[in-house]
Amino acid sequence: QVQLVESGGGLVQPGGSLGLSCRASGSIFSINGMAWYRQAPGKQRELVAAITSGSVTNYADSVKGRFTISRDNAKNTVYLQMNSLKPEDTAVYLCNALLQRSNGGPTYSYWGQGTQVTVSS
């Protein structure tokens, strides 16, 4: 079994910073891409940032220059540093990992349970 556990959400004032982390554990052979998504009430889930196993990154236009995604392959962990937060960043942030559970096996998509980020004064 594989689990993704997120941490680091909370309440922050506009202009503030917050860091999220997500650690994957369990029966894992290798992790390819890792990503952060978010979903606000009444809105569709959207990609915030993604990072490949070689640390190539991709960001949503709305967070470019403010958010930074990184990963520690040895710890199977992905991070999201969020700066200059805005009220419109308020959402549940979910971690996603594309991973293989065995050598040459299929790639599976796993999701964390989500962590709430609220930006408000």
mmCIF file of C-alpha atoms in Angstrom:
data_model
loop_
_atom_site.group_PDB
_atom_site.id
_atom_site.type_symbol
_atom_site.label_atom_id
_atom_site.label_comp_id
_atom_site.label_asym_id
_atom_site.label_seq_id
_atom_site.Cartn_x
_atom_site.Cartn_y
_atom_site.Cartn_z
ATOM 1 C CA GLN A 1 0.000 0.000 0.000
ATOM 2 C CA VAL A 2 1.087 3.575 -0.648
ATOM 3 C CA GLN A 3 0.261 6.662 1.397
ATOM 4 C CA LEU A 4 0.818 10.360 0.743
ATOM 5 C CA VAL A 5 0.678 12.498 3.865
ATOM 6 C CA GLU A 6 0.601 16.274 3.599
ATOM 7 C CA SER A 7 1.406 18.800 6.292
ATOM 8 C CA GLY A 8 1.891 22.521 6.700
ATOM 9 C CA GLY A 9 -1.456 24.080 5.884
ATOM 10 C CA GLY A 10 -3.109 26.743 7.976
ATOM 11 C CA LEU A 11 -4.271 30.336 8.206
ATOM 12 C CA VAL A 12 -2.046 33.148 6.988
ATOM 13 C CA GLN A 13 -2.536 36.835 6.310
ATOM 14 C CA PRO A 14 -2.360 38.241 2.779
ATOM 15 C CA GLY A 15 1.238 38.783 1.791
ATOM 16 C CA GLY A 16 2.418 36.067 4.137
ATOM 17 C CA SER A 17 4.191 32.780 3.492
ATOM 18 C CA LEU A 18 3.443 29.148 4.125
ATOM 19 C CA GLY A 19 5.251 25.910 3.363
ATOM 20 C CA LEU A 20 3.664 22.565 2.549
ATOM 21 C CA SER A 21 5.246 19.135 2.494
ATOM 22 C CA CYS A 22 4.056 15.751 1.279
ATOM 23 C CA ARG A 23 5.793 12.475 2.003
ATOM 24 C CA ALA A 24 5.072 9.263 0.129
ATOM 25 C CA SER A 25 5.545 5.979 1.942
ATOM 26 C CA GLY A 26 4.828 2.306 1.455
ATOM 27 C CA SER A 27 5.542 -0.087 -1.374
ATOM 28 C CA ILE A 28 7.342 2.260 -3.781
ATOM 29 C CA PHE A 29 9.935 1.354 -6.407
ATOM 30 C CA SER A 30 10.302 4.788 -7.963
ATOM 31 C CA ILE A 31 8.472 8.107 -8.087
ATOM 32 C CA ASN A 32 8.269 9.920 -11.408
ATOM 33 C CA GLY A 33 6.345 13.190 -11.268
ATOM 34 C CA MET A 34 5.093 14.845 -8.128
ATOM 35 C CA ALA A 35 2.706 17.748 -8.047
ATOM 36 C CA TRP A 36 0.512 20.015 -5.995
ATOM 37 C CA TYR A 37 -3.080 20.700 -6.961
ATOM 38 C CA ARG A 38 -5.670 22.860 -5.254
ATOM 39 C CA GLN A 39 -9.420 22.978 -5.110
ATOM 40 C CA ALA A 40 -11.432 25.917 -3.861
ATOM 41 C CA PRO A 41 -15.131 25.618 -2.955
ATOM 42 C CA GLY A 42 -17.273 25.507 -6.077
ATOM 43 C CA LYS A 43 -14.259 25.364 -8.387
ATOM 44 C CA GLN A 44 -12.524 22.641 -10.326
ATOM 45 C CA ARG A 45 -9.301 21.113 -9.119
ATOM 46 C CA GLU A 46 -6.354 22.867 -10.745
ATOM 47 C CA LEU A 47 -2.661 22.140 -11.090
ATOM 48 C CA VAL A 48 -0.539 24.500 -9.022
ATOM 49 C CA ALA A 49 2.965 23.168 -9.629
ATOM 50 C CA ALA A 50 4.659 19.999 -10.802
ATOM 51 C CA ILE A 51 8.178 18.589 -10.677
ATOM 52 C CA THR A 52 9.751 15.665 -12.493
ATOM 53 C CA SER A 53 12.209 13.160 -11.076
ATOM 54 C CA GLY A 54 14.928 15.288 -12.676
ATOM 55 C CA SER A 55 13.595 18.419 -10.937
ATOM 56 C CA VAL A 56 12.143 20.064 -14.022
ATOM 57 C CA THR A 57 9.341 22.285 -12.766
ATOM 58 C CA ASN A 58 6.095 23.676 -14.137
ATOM 59 C CA TYR A 59 3.817 26.277 -12.565
ATOM 60 C CA ALA A 60 0.346 27.649 -13.060
ATOM 61 C CA ASP A 61 0.515 31.212 -14.353
ATOM 62 C CA SER A 62 -1.315 32.435 -11.257
ATOM 63 C CA VAL A 63 1.497 31.325 -8.922
ATOM 64 C CA LYS A 64 4.619 31.905 -11.026
ATOM 65 C CA GLY A 65 7.160 33.965 -9.138
ATOM 66 C CA ARG A 66 5.405 33.379 -5.805
ATOM 67 C CA PHE A 67 5.426 29.598 -5.293
ATOM 68 C CA THR A 68 8.367 27.209 -5.469
ATOM 69 C CA ILE A 69 8.100 23.437 -5.751
ATOM 70 C CA SER A 70 10.987 21.176 -4.807
ATOM 71 C CA ARG A 71 11.555 17.549 -3.895
ATOM 72 C CA ASP A 72 13.864 15.319 -1.895
ATOM 73 C CA ASN A 73 14.067 12.035 -3.759
ATOM 74 C CA ALA A 74 15.820 10.286 -0.878
ATOM 75 C CA LYS A 75 12.872 11.107 1.386
ATOM 76 C CA ASN A 76 10.130 10.645 -1.243
ATOM 77 C CA THR A 77 8.969 14.109 -0.291
ATOM 78 C CA VAL A 78 7.743 17.089 -2.284
ATOM 79 C CA TYR A 79 7.549 20.614 -0.942
ATOM 80 C CA LEU A 80 5.665 23.766 -1.886
ATOM 81 C CA GLN A 81 6.902 27.099 -0.599
ATOM 82 C CA MET A 82 4.221 29.748 -1.003
ATOM 83 C CA ASN A 83 5.113 33.425 -0.705
ATOM 84 C CA SER A 84 3.143 36.629 -1.223
ATOM 85 C CA LEU A 85 -0.061 34.739 -0.602
ATOM 86 C CA LYS A 86 -3.356 36.191 -1.782
ATOM 87 C CA PRO A 87 -6.934 35.512 -0.655
ATOM 88 C CA GLU A 88 -7.540 33.797 -3.992
ATOM 89 C CA ASP A 89 -4.925 31.183 -3.035
ATOM 90 C CA THR A 90 -7.353 29.881 -0.408
ATOM 91 C CA ALA A 91 -8.112 26.248 -1.172
ATOM 92 C CA VAL A 92 -7.500 22.670 -0.166
ATOM 93 C CA TYR A 93 -4.060 21.750 -1.466
ATOM 94 C CA LEU A 94 -3.566 18.150 -2.562
ATOM 95 C CA CYS A 95 -0.374 16.291 -3.279
ATOM 96 C CA ASN A 96 -0.125 13.887 -6.217
ATOM 97 C CA ALA A 97 2.550 11.342 -7.085
ATOM 98 C CA LEU A 98 3.016 9.226 -10.198
ATOM 99 C CA LEU A 99 4.917 6.170 -9.100
ATOM 100 C CA GLN A 100 5.851 2.602 -9.843
ATOM 101 C CA ARG A 101 5.464 -0.060 -7.201
ATOM 102 C CA SER A 102 7.808 -2.516 -8.920
ATOM 103 C CA ASN A 103 10.615 -2.472 -11.478
ATOM 104 C CA GLY A 104 9.024 -2.250 -14.934
ATOM 105 C CA GLY A 105 5.551 -2.195 -13.456
ATOM 106 C CA PRO A 106 2.739 0.201 -14.339
ATOM 107 C CA THR A 107 2.641 3.801 -13.205
ATOM 108 C CA TYR A 108 -0.015 4.625 -10.656
ATOM 109 C CA SER A 109 -1.409 7.979 -9.548
ATOM 110 C CA TYR A 110 -1.798 8.506 -5.819
ATOM 111 C CA TRP A 111 -3.330 11.422 -3.935
ATOM 112 C CA GLY A 112 -2.902 12.802 -0.466
ATOM 113 C CA GLN A 113 -5.850 13.688 1.748
ATOM 114 C CA GLY A 114 -5.410 17.434 1.274
ATOM 115 C CA THR A 115 -4.484 20.278 3.578
ATOM 116 C CA GLN A 116 -6.413 23.517 3.979
ATOM 117 C CA VAL A 117 -4.723 26.815 3.185
ATOM 118 C CA THR A 118 -6.672 29.934 4.126
ATOM 119 C CA VAL A 119 -5.407 33.406 3.266
ATOM 120 C CA SER A 120 -7.359 36.018 5.163
ATOM 121 C CA SER A 121 -6.889 39.063 7.328
#
